[in-house]
Coordinates of C-alpha atoms and ligand atoms in Angstrom, one line a residue:
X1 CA 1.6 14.9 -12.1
X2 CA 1.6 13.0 -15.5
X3 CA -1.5 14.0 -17.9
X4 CA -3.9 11.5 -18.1
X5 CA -5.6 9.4 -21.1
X6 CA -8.7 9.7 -21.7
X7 CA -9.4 12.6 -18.5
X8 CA -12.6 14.7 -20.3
X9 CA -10.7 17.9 -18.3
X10 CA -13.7 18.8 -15.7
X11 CA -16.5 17.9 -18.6
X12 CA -19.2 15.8 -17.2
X13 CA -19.2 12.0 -18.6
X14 CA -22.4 11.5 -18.2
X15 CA -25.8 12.7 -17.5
X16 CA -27.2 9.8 -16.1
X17 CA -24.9 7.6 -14.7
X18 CA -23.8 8.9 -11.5
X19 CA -21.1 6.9 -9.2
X20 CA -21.1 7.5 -5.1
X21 CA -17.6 6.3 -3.4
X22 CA -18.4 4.9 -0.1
X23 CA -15.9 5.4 2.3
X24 CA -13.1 8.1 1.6
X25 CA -9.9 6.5 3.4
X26 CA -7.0 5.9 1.3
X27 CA -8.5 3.9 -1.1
X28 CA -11.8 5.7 -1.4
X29 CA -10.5 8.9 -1.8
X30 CA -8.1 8.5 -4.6
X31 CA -10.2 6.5 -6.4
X32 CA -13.1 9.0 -5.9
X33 CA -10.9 11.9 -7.5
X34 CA -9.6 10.1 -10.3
X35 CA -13.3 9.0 -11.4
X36 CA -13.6 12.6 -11.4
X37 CA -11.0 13.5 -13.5
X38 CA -11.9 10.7 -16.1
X39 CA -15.3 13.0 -16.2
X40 CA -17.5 11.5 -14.4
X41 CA -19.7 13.1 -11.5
X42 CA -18.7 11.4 -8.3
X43 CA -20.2 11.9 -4.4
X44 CA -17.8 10.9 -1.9
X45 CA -19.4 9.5 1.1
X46 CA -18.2 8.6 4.6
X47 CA -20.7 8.2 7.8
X48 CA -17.8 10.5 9.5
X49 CA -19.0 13.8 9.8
X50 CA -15.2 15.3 10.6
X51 CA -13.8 13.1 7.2
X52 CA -16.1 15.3 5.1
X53 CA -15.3 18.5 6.3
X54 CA -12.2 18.2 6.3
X55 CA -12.7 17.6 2.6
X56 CA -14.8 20.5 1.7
X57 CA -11.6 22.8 3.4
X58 CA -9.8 21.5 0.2
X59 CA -7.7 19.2 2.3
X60 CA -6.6 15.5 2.8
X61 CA -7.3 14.2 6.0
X62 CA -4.2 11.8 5.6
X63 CA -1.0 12.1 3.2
X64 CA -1.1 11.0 0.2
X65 CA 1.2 13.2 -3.0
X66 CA -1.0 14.6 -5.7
X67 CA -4.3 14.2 -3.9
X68 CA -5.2 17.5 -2.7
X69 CA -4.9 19.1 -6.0
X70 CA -7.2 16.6 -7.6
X71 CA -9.7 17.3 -4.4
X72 CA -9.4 21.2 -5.1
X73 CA -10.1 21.0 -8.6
X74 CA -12.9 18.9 -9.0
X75 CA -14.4 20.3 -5.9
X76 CA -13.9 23.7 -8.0
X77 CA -15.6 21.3 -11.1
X78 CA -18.7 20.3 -9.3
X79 CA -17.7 16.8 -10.2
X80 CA -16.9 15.8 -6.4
X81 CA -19.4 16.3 -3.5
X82 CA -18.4 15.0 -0.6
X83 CA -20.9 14.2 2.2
X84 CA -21.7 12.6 5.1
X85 CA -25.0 11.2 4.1
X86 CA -24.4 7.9 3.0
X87 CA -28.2 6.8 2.8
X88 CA -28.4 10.0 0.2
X89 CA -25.1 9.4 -1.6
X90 CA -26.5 6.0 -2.2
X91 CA -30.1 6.7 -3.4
X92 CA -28.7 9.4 -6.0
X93 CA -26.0 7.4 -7.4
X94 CA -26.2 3.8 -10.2
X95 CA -22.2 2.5 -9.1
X96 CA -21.5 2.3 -5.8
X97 CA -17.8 1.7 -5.1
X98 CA -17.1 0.4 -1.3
X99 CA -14.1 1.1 -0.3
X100 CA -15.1 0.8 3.7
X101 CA -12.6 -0.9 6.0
X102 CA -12.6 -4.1 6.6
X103 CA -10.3 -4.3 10.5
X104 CA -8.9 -8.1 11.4
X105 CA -10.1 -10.0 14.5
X106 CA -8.1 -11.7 16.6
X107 CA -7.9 -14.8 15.0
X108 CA -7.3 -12.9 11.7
X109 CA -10.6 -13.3 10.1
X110 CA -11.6 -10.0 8.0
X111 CA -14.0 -8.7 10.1
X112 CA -16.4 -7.0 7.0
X113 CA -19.5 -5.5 9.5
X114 CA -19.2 -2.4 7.7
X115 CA -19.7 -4.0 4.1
X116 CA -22.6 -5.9 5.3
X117 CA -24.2 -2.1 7.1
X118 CA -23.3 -0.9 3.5
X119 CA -24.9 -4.4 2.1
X120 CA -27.8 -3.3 4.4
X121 CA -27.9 0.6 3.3
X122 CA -28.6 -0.2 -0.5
X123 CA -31.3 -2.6 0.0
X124 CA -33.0 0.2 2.1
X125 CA -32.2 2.7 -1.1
X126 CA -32.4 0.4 -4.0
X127 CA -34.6 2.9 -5.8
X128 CA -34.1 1.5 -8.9
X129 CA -31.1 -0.7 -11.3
X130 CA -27.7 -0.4 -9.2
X131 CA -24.1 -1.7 -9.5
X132 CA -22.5 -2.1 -6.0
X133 CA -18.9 -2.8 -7.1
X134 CA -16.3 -4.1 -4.0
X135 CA -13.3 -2.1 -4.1
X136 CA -12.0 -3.1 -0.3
X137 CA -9.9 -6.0 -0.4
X138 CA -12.6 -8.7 0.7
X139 CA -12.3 -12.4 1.4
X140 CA -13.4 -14.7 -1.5
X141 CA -17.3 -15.3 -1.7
X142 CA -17.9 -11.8 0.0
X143 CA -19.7 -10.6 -3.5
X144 CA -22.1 -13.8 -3.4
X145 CA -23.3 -12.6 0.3
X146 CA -23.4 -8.7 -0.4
X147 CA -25.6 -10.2 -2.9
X148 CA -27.8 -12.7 -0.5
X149 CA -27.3 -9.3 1.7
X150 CA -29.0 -7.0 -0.4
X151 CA -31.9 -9.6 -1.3
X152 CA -32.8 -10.4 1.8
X153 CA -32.9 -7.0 3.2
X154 CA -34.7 -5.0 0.2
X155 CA -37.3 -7.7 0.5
X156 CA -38.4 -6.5 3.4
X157 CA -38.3 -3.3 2.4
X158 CA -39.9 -4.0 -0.6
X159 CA -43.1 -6.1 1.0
X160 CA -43.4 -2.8 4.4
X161 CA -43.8 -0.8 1.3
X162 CA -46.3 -2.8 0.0
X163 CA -48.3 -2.9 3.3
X164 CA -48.3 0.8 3.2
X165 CA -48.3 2.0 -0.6
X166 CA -51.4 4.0 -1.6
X167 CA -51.2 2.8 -5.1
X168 CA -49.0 -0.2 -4.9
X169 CA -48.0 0.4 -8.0
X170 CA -44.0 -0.9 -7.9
X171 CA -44.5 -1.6 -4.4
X172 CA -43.4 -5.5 -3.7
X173 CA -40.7 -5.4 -6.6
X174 CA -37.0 -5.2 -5.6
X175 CA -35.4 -3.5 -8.4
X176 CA -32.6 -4.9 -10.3
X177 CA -28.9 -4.4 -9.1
X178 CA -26.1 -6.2 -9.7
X179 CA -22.8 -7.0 -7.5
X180 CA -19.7 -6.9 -8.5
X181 CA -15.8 -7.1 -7.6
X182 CA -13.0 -4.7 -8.9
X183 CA -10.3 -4.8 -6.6
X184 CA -7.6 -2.3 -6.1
X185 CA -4.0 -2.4 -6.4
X186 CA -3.1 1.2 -6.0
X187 CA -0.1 1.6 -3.4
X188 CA 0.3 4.5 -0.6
X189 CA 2.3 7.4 -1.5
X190 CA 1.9 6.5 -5.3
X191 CA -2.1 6.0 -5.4
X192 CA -3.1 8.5 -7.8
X193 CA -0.2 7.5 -10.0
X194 CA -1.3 4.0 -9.7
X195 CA -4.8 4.9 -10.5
X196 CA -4.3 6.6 -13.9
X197 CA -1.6 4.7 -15.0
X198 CA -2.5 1.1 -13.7
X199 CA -1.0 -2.7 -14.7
X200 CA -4.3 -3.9 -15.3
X201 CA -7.9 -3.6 -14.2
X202 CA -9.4 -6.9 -12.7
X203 CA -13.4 -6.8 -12.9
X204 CA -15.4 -9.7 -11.3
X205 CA -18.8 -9.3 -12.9
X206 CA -21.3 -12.3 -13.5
X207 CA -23.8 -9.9 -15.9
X208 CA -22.9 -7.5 -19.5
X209 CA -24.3 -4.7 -17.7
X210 CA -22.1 -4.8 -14.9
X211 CA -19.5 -5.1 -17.2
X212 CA -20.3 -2.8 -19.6
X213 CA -21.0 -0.2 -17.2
X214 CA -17.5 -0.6 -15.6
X215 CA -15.4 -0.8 -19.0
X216 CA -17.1 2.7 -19.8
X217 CA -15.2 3.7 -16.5
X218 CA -11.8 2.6 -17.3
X219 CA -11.0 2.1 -21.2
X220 CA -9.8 5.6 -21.2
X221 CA -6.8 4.3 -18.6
X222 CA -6.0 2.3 -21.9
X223 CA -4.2 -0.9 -20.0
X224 CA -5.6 -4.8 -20.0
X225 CA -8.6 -5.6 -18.6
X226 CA -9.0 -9.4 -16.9
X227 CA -12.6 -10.0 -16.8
X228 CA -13.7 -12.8 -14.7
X229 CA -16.4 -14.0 -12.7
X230 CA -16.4 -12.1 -8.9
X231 CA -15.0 -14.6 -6.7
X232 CA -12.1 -15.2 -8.8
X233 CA -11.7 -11.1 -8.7
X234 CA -11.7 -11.3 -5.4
X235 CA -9.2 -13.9 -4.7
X236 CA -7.1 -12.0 -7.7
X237 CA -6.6 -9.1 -4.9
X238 CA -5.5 -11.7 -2.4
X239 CA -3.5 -13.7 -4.5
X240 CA -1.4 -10.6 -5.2
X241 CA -0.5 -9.4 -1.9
X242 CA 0.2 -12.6 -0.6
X243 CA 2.8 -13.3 -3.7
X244 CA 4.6 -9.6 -3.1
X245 CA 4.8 -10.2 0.7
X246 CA 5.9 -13.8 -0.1
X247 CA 8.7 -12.1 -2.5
X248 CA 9.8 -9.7 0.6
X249 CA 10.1 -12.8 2.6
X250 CA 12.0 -14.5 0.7
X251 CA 14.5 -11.9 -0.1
X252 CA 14.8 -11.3 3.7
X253 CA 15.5 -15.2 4.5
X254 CA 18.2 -15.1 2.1
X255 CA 19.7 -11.7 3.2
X256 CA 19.9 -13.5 6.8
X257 CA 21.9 -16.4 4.5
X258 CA 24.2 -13.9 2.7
X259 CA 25.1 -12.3 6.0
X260 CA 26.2 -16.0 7.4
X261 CA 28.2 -16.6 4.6
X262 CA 29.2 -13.5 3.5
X263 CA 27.2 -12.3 0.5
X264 CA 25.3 -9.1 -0.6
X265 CA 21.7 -9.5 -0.8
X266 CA 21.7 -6.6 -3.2
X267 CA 23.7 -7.6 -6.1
X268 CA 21.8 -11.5 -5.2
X269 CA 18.5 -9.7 -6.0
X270 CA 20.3 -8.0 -8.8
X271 CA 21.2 -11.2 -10.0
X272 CA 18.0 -12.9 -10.0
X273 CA 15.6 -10.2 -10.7
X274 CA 17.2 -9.8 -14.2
X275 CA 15.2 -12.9 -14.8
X276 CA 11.9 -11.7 -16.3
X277 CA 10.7 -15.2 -14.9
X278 CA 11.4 -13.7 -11.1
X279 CA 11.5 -9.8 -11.8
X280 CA 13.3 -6.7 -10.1
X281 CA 10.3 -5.6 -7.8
X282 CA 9.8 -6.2 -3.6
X283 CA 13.0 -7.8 -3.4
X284 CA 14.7 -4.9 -1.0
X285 CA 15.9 -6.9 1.8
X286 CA 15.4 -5.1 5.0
X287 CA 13.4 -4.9 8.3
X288 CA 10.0 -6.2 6.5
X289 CA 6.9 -5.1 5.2
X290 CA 4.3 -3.0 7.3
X291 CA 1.0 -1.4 6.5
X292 CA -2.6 -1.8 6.6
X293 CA -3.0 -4.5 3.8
X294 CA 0.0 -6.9 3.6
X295 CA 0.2 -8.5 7.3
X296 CA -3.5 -8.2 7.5
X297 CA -4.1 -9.3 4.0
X298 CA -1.7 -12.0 4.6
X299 CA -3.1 -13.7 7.7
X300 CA -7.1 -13.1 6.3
X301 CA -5.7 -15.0 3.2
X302 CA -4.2 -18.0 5.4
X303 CA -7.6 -18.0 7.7
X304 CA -9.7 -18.8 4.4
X305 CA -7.7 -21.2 3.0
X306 CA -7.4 -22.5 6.5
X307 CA -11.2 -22.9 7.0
X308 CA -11.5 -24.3 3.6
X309 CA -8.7 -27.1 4.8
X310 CA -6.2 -26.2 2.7
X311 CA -2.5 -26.2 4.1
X312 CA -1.3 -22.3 4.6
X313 CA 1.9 -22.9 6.2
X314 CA 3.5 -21.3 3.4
X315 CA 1.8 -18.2 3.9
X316 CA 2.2 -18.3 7.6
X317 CA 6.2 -18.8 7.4
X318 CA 5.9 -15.6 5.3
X319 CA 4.4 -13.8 8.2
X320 CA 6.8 -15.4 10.8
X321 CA 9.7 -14.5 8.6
X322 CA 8.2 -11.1 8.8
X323 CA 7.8 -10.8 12.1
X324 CA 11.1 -11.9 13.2
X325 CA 12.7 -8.9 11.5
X326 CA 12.2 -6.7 14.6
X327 CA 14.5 -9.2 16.8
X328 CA 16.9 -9.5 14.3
X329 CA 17.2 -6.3 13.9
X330 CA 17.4 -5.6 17.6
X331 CA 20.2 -8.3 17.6
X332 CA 21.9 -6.1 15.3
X333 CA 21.4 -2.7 17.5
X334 CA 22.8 -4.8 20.6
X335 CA 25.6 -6.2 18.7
X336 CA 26.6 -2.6 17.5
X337 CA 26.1 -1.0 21.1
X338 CA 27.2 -3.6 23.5
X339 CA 24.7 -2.0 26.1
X340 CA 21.6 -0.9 25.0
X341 CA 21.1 0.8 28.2
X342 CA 21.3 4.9 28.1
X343 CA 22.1 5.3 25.1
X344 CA 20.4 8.1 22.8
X345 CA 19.2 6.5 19.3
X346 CA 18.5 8.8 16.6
X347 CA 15.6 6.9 14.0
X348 CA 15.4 7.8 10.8
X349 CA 11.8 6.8 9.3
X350 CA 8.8 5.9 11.3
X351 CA 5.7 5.3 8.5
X352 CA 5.7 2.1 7.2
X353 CA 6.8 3.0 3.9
X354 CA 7.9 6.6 2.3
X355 CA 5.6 9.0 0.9
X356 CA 2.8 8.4 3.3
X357 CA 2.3 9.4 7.2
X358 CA 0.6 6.2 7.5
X359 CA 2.1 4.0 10.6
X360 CA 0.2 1.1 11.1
X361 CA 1.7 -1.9 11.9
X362 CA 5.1 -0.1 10.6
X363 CA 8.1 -1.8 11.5
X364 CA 10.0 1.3 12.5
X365 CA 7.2 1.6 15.8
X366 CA 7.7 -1.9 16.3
X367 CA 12.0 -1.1 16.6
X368 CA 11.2 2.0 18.6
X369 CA 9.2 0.8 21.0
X370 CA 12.0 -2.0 21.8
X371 CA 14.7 0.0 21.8
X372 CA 12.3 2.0 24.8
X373 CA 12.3 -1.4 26.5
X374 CA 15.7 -1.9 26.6
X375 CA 16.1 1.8 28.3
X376 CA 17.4 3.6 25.4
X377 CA 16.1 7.2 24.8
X378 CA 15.2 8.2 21.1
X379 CA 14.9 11.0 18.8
X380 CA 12.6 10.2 16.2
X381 CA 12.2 12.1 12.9
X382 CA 10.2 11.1 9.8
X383 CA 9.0 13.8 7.0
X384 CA 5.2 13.0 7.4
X385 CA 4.3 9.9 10.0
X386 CA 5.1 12.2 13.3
X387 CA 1.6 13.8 14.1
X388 CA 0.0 10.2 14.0
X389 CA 3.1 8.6 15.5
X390 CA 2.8 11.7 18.6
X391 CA -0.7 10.5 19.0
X392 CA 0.6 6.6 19.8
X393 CA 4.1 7.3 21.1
X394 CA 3.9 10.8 22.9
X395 CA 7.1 12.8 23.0
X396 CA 8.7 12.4 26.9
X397 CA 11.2 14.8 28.4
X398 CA 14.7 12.2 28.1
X399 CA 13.4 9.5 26.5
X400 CA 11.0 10.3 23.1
X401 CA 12.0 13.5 21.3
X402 CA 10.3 14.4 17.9
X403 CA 13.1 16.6 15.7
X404 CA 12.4 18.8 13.2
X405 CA 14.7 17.6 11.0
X406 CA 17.1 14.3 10.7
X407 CA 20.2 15.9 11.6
X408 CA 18.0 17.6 14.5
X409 CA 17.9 13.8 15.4
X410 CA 21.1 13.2 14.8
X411 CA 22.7 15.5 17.2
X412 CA 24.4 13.9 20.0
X413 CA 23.1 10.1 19.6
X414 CA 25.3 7.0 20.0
X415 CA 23.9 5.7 16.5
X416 CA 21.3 6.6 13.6
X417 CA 18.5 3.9 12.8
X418 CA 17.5 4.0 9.1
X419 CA 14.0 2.8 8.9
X420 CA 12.1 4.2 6.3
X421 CA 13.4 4.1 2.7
X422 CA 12.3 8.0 2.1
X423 CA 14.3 9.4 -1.1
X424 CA 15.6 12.4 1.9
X425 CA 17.5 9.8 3.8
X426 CA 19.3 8.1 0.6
X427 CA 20.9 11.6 0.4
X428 CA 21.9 13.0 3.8
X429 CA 24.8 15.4 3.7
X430 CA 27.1 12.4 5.5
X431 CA 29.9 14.9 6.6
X432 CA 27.2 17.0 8.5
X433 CA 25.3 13.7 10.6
X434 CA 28.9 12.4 11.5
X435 CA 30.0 15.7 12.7
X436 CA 26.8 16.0 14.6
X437 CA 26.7 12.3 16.6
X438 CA 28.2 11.5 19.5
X439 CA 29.6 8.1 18.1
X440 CA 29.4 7.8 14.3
X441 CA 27.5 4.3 13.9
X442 CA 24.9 4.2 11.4
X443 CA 22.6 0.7 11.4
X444 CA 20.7 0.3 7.9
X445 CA 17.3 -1.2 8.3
X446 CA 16.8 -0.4 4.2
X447 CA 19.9 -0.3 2.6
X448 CA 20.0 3.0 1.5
X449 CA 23.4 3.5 1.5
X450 CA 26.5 1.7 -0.1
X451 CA 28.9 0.6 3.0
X452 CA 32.1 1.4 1.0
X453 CA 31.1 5.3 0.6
X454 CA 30.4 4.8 4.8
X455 CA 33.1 3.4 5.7
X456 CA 34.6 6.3 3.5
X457 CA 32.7 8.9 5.5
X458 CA 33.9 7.3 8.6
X459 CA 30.8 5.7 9.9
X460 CA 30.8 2.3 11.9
X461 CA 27.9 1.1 9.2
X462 CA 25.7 -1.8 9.2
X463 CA 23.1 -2.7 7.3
X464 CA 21.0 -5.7 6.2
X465 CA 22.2 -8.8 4.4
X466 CA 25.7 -7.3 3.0
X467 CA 27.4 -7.0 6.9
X468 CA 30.5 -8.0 5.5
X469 CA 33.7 -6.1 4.6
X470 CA 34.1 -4.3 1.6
X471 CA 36.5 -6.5 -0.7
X472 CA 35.9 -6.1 -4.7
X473 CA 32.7 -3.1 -5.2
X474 CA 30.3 -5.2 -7.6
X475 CA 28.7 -3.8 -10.7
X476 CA 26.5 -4.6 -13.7
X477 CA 28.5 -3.9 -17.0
X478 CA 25.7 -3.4 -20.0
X479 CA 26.9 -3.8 -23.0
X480 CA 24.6 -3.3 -26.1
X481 CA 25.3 -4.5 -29.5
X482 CA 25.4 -2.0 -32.6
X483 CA 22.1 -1.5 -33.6
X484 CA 21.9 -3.1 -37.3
X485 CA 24.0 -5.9 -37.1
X486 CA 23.0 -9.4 -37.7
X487 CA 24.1 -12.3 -35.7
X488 CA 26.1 -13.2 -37.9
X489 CA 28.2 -10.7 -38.2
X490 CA 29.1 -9.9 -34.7
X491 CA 33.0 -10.8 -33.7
X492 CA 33.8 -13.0 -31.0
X493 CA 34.8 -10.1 -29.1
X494 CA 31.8 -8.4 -29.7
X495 CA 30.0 -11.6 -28.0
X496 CA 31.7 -11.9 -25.3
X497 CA 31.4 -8.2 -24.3
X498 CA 28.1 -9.0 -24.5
X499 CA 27.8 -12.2 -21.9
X500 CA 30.4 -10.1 -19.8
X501 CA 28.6 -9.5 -16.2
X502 CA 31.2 -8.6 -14.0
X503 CA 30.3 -8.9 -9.8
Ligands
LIG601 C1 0.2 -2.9 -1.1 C2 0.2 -3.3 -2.6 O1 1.5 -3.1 -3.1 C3 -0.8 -2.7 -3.5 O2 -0.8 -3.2 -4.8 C4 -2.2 -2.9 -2.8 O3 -3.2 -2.3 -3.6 C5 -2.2 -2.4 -1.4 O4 -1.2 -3.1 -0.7 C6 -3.6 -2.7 -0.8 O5 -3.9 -3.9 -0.6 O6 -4.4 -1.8 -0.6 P1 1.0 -0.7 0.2 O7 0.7 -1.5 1.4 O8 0.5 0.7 0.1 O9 0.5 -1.5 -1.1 O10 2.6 -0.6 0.1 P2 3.8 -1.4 -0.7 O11 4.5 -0.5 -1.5 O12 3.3 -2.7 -1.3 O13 4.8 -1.8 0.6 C7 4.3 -2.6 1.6 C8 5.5 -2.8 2.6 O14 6.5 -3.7 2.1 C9 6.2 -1.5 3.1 O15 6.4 -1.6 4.5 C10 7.5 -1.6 2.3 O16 8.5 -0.9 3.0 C11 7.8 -3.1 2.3 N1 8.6 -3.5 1.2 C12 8.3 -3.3 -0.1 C13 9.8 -4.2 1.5 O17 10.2 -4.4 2.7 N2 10.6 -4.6 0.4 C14 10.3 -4.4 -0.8 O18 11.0 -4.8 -1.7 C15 9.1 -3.7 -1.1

């Protein structure tokens, strides 16, 4: 892993100042360890007794690169305690992070009972100044009512203690704390590379002590700092996902145009991304985005602006656009197989993204489970998602078979779904999986391969956006001018190398 600015190497940060991470999922937990590498002495806390001792064996309860060495050497450094006392965790600690879940009803409202019981633990352990800071990606406004929250409860703590003090001294009071929001951006299989090397920090604070207290945490990460008020924080987090998942949309749409008329979405999102205005990243065209923030993010964004009467339709096109990928891609599949019927399907990929085992809401389950429908058997093979994708899809003698490998899967299958973009599959030994399938038909959900070296390797290939035959290979020539010469002095050769883009 990179070395890290500003990481005080195991020393503690503080004496005082102690910061308790509440909830240690895949937000918590990284976040939690990296606090604890910047120095500072961090309790981990999560109500679930298994969660924490699985911790304190030195391992990860879910995947995530780089995380279990952080967790072994800061439990070594003293400066992580886990434990499952949150009421403790909270009374010992000045920053509380909450990074609990926060699970979508049906009608796609955030359903945040667990930040209010966390809203409700403090005010029972506000034993003196705190800073409850929201990491969990939260609805706007959810700051002010942790806030009311806190109040209200610790009120009525405060005036029982009053009833029952001896001395009475304090009792009455509610100590000072202060709410605020600093959401995260950091992305599954790269989170502890996103937290010491992040974009920016976004901190909603409406006090100088919140602030100041939470720019002591991160100036070592050395990147810009938006400071603004917490509802605007809040909606920052919001904002963001909705604009990447809007990007994936879009890029999708127009892959479904190239294929009518004969384009390559690839060297289209080439084309435009080179604009700084539009940029390179989440334009990969493929079977759309999964996970536990964007489609839930997505529709809990549309439901507030919705309540608030503003027109989401925008955002809830993105979604259907989403959505639709599975039956397009299924139309693909049918088109490539005739009869779906009996046929054996080796699939490539089954978390919703590489480097994590995560599966929720991951396209690739969403594919498998129709290609079930439609009576084909599969062999499914991913390099981390199959123990939780086992415990939703279990394996079934002739019709779900977890392999040990992808050309395990491979063998003997009428066609090989790519559905996860993990760095393994872009560089399969091609000779090998043809030689191993029954019929050599390869459908692309991701693009990870370029159909001219297919077709070379003898594969019926198809993949998303680009389904047309190989004519003229495109390519971006770069051509950069000699160092130290003016404008001026540059030929008219030398300028038009330089506008050359051939495609
Ligand atoms: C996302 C955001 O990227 C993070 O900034 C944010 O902190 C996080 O949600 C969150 O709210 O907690 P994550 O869901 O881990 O992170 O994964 P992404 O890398 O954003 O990918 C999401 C999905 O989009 C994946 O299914 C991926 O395959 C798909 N995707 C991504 C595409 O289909 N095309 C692309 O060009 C990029």
């Amino acid at each position: 892993m990179a070395s890290r600015a500003g990481s005080l190497n195991g020393k503690k940060n503080s004496e005082k100042t102690k910061i308790a991470v509440l909830g240690m999922g895949h937000v918590g937990l990284p976040t939690a360890l990296g606090m604890a590498d910047l120095g500072w002495e961090v309790i981990g806390a999560d109500s679930n007794p298994q969660t924490i001792a699985t911790l304190k064996q030195v391992k990860s309860w879910f995947y995530e690169p780089d995380l279990e060495p952080l967790l072994e050497k800061h439990l070594k450094s003293g400066l992580f305690q886990p434990t499952a006392n949150v009421d403790q965790a909270i009374a010992d600690s000045t920053i509380l992070f909450v990074c609990v879940g926060t699970p979508q009803g049906d009608d796609g409202k955030a359903d945040l009972t667990q930040i209010e019981n966390i809203a409700r633990m403090v005010a029972r352990n506000l034993n003196g100044y705190k800073l409850i800071v929201e990491k969990s990606t939260v609805p706007a406004i959810t700051a002010q009512w942790v806030k009311k929250t806190i109040t209200r409860y610790a009120q009525i703590e405060a005036r029982n203690a009053a009833k029952t003090a001896k001395n009475g001294k304090h009792a009455g009071e509610v100590p000072h704390f202060d709410v605020a929001s600093n959401p995260e951006f950091l992305q599954e299989g790269r989170a502890v590379e996103n937290f010491f090397h992040p974009d920016r920090i976004v901190m909603g604070v409406d006090s100088d002590r919140a602030r100041e207290l939470l720019e002591a945490i991160y100036r070592p990460l050395n990147c810009p700092i938006v400071v603004t008020n917490p509802t605007t924080s809040e909606l920052i987090k919001h904002t963001a996902n909705a604009f990447l998942s809007t990007k994936i949309s879009f890029i999708n749409m127009v892959s479904d145009i190239c294929e009518a008329v004969g384009a390559d979405v690839t060297n289209v999102a080439q084309g435009i991304g080179l604009d700084p205005r539009i940029g390179t990243g989440f334009l990969s065209a493929g079977i759309g985005f999964g996970g536990y923030c964007f489609p839930k993010d997505l529709r809990a964004f549309a439901y507030l602006g919705e309540e608030h009467g503003v027109d989401c339709s925008m955002l809830r096109e993105v979604e259907r656009i989403n959505t639709r990928r599975i039956d397009l891609f299924m139309k693909k599949v049918r088109r490539a197989l005739w009869v779906v019927q009996g046929k054996t399907i080796a699939v490539l990929g089954l978390a919703f993204k590489p480097r994590t085992d995560d599966i929720r809401e991951a396209p690739a389950l969403r594919i498998v489970e129709a290609l079930l429908r439609e009576g084909a058997s599969v062999r499914l093979y991913d390099p981390e998602g199959m123990p939780n994708a086992k415990r939703m899809l279990p394996e079934e003698t002739g019709r779900v078979a977890y392999c040990a490998s992808a050309y395990e899967a491979a063998e003997g299958t009428n066609a090989v779904l790519l559905l996860t973009e993990w760095a393994d599959f872009r560089n399969l030994d091609l000779e090998r999986v043809h030689d191993l399938m029954d019929v050599p038909l390869m459908i692309d959900g991701r693009n990870l391969y370029d159909p001219a070296q297919m077709q070379r390797a003898g594969f019926e290939y198809h993949s998303m956006g680009r389904d047309t035959p190989v004519q003229f290979p495109a390519s971006i020539v770069k051509h950069h001018p000699p160092a130290k010469r003016s404008a001026a002095q540059k030929t008219s050769k030398t300028r038009k190398r330089e506008r050359a883009v051939v495609g």
